[in-house]
């Protein structure tokens, strides 16, 4: 199996430390708001990775953290406290906010058919562990206390700093021009423990050897990953935005504390989903902080199935930017509608094979394995499924068994009937149209039919029991 390693910027043969067991750590959500579909694209890519590893016979020890500590809105140490901002917005405590959005995120994962990680540690349950790691860094001479009392990591003392991001000393110096925290010795230094925060009193605070306060963002991942996966492990994932700061700092902390190099063998990063509301404009980065985000629930309310979005992501490689078109009236995506149609047709083809199973076809499984094992080439893997369906030399029973095996990676539930849930307003129109028809008010019935069809996603028909609506 080959994967692209951000550390070397090359596709490499995957060789885990242990030939059977793989340690996989994925940076989890910050639970101050719903995940947007950009975040979810990253978790979908990680799910393809986990399923591919399992398909290839590995046992995956999968860890994903839940960031529920009030760290800051940007990678910079200055900014707003995300959890506090969420709590103020919704007039709830930070703890309530964290619990609500954690559950919402785990629900999104289930809807998208994402396998749940074996471990989902919360940052707030592991503060002691983080304090221990900071103490170790202090012992190793890599920290200093700033004039404000905060504990900083001295990045000039860590030789390999910036290796992952391929930052050279020149670039690091260039950062000085925008530097704002006067307590830092070097522009790339970052806070390990805050005792002084410009955001006023935090609800989430803990005692520490440096005073009452809260941890910096990056320390939770280096501390918690080692707790579950040991001092060195195989794969660490995230979105590309994490390369220059978050993951760079995680490495400095982990390697600085334990002296192990490399701490993680393979780093994998997913490209961004960008929103293109207006076809003439460049795609805009979707981000929670910018408030321009689309949620999975919004797509569901508009009549899409979460697996349509999974299919949409499957059609492009995880290292390519994915553009999500979005109509100006915020109700439709041509791309997603295309994915829905394709998924529906594909499922129908699989259902048409009947339910008698045969034997798994080794040639097609080989082709499929080669695709997924080539740095998760999912579009190619999907093409193999279509090729198999069109191959007249293979029996339906064998096709079904082979596709079921492939679907253990695709996660599209291809052998299950698609049950369509209609959005409430469409249901209301169906009721009104049936009433109009009962009263033989044909003009009104036609008018409602047009309204349903004008939404662009539904076809309205007269069935035996009254109005029937099916997706386009
Ligand atoms: P957050 O909850 O902001 O910490 O982000 C969760 C995950 O989503 C991280 O791995 C980010 O790198 C990733 N991410 C953030 N924005 C996007 C985006 N627009 N497209 C894809 N992944 C993203
Ligand atoms: Zn992380």
PDB file of N, CA and C and ligand atoms in Angstrom, residues 25-28 65 67 217-218 220-222 236-237 242 246-247 250, ligand 2:
ATOM      1  N   UNK A  25      -3.985   8.448  14.243  1.00  0.00           N
ATOM      2  CA  UNK A  25      -4.530   9.558  15.028  1.00  0.00           C
ATOM      3  C   UNK A  25      -5.073  10.634  14.091  1.00  0.00           C
ATOM      4  N   UNK A  26      -6.316  11.045  14.322  1.00  0.00           N
ATOM      5  CA  UNK A  26      -6.937  12.088  13.496  1.00  0.00           C
ATOM      6  C   UNK A  26      -7.341  13.250  14.391  1.00  0.00           C
ATOM      7  N   UNK A  27      -6.915  14.450  14.017  1.00  0.00           N
ATOM      8  CA  UNK A  27      -7.322  15.617  14.797  1.00  0.00           C
ATOM      9  C   UNK A  27      -8.835  15.776  14.684  1.00  0.00           C
ATOM     10  N   UNK A  28      -9.484  15.845  15.837  1.00  0.00           N
ATOM     11  CA  UNK A  28     -10.942  15.851  15.850  1.00  0.00           C
ATOM     12  C   UNK A  28     -11.530  17.257  15.812  1.00  0.00           C
ATOM     13  N   UNK A  65      -9.443  12.977  18.785  1.00  0.00           N
ATOM     14  CA  UNK A  65      -9.713  13.795  19.976  1.00  0.00           C
ATOM     15  C   UNK A  65     -10.941  14.674  19.776  1.00  0.00           C
ATOM     16  N   UNK A  67     -11.895  18.390  20.770  1.00  0.00           N
ATOM     17  CA  UNK A  67     -11.349  19.627  21.330  1.00  0.00           C
ATOM     18  C   UNK A  67     -12.468  20.414  22.007  1.00  0.00           C
ATOM     19  N   UNK A 217      -3.679  25.153  22.540  1.00  0.00           N
ATOM     20  CA  UNK A 217      -4.428  24.187  21.734  1.00  0.00           C
ATOM     21  C   UNK A 217      -3.628  22.928  21.389  1.00  0.00           C
ATOM     22  N   UNK A 218      -2.372  23.141  20.951  1.00  0.00           N
ATOM     23  CA  UNK A 218      -1.632  22.037  20.329  1.00  0.00           C
ATOM     24  C   UNK A 218      -1.282  20.901  21.274  1.00  0.00           C
ATOM     25  N   UNK A 220      -2.895  19.226  23.451  1.00  0.00           N
ATOM     26  CA  UNK A 220      -3.808  18.102  23.683  1.00  0.00           C
ATOM     27  C   UNK A 220      -3.520  16.938  22.734  1.00  0.00           C
ATOM     28  N   UNK A 221      -3.195  17.255  21.469  1.00  0.00           N
ATOM     29  CA  UNK A 221      -3.005  16.166  20.502  1.00  0.00           C
ATOM     30  C   UNK A 221      -1.711  15.401  20.762  1.00  0.00           C
ATOM     31  N   UNK A 222      -0.622  16.116  21.103  1.00  0.00           N
ATOM     32  CA  UNK A 222       0.616  15.369  21.332  1.00  0.00           C
ATOM     33  C   UNK A 222       0.501  14.542  22.614  1.00  0.00           C
ATOM     34  N   UNK A 236      -0.723  10.063  11.161  1.00  0.00           N
ATOM     35  CA  UNK A 236      -1.411  11.203  11.781  1.00  0.00           C
ATOM     36  C   UNK A 236      -2.063  11.992  10.647  1.00  0.00           C
ATOM     37  N   UNK A 237      -3.347  12.307  10.823  1.00  0.00           N
ATOM     38  CA  UNK A 237      -4.109  12.967   9.738  1.00  0.00           C
ATOM     39  C   UNK A 237      -4.715  14.291  10.165  1.00  0.00           C
ATOM     40  N   UNK A 242      -3.638  22.368   8.842  1.00  0.00           N
ATOM     41  CA  UNK A 242      -2.916  22.032  10.071  1.00  0.00           C
ATOM     42  C   UNK A 242      -1.404  21.886   9.878  1.00  0.00           C
ATOM     43  N   UNK A 246      -0.399  23.876  13.569  1.00  0.00           N
ATOM     44  CA  UNK A 246      -0.857  22.889  14.561  1.00  0.00           C
ATOM     45  C   UNK A 246       0.017  21.628  14.558  1.00  0.00           C
ATOM     46  N   UNK A 247       0.202  21.034  13.402  1.00  0.00           N
ATOM     47  CA  UNK A 247       0.996  19.791  13.359  1.00  0.00           C
ATOM     48  C   UNK A 247       2.484  20.063  13.554  1.00  0.00           C
ATOM     49  N   UNK A 250       2.716  20.324  17.204  1.00  0.00           N
ATOM     50  CA  UNK A 250       2.539  19.004  17.850  1.00  0.00           C
ATOM     51  C   UNK A 250       3.851  18.223  17.814  1.00  0.00           C
TER      52      UNK A 250
HETATM   53 ZN1  LIG B   2      -4.399  17.925  16.503  1.00  0.00          ZN
END
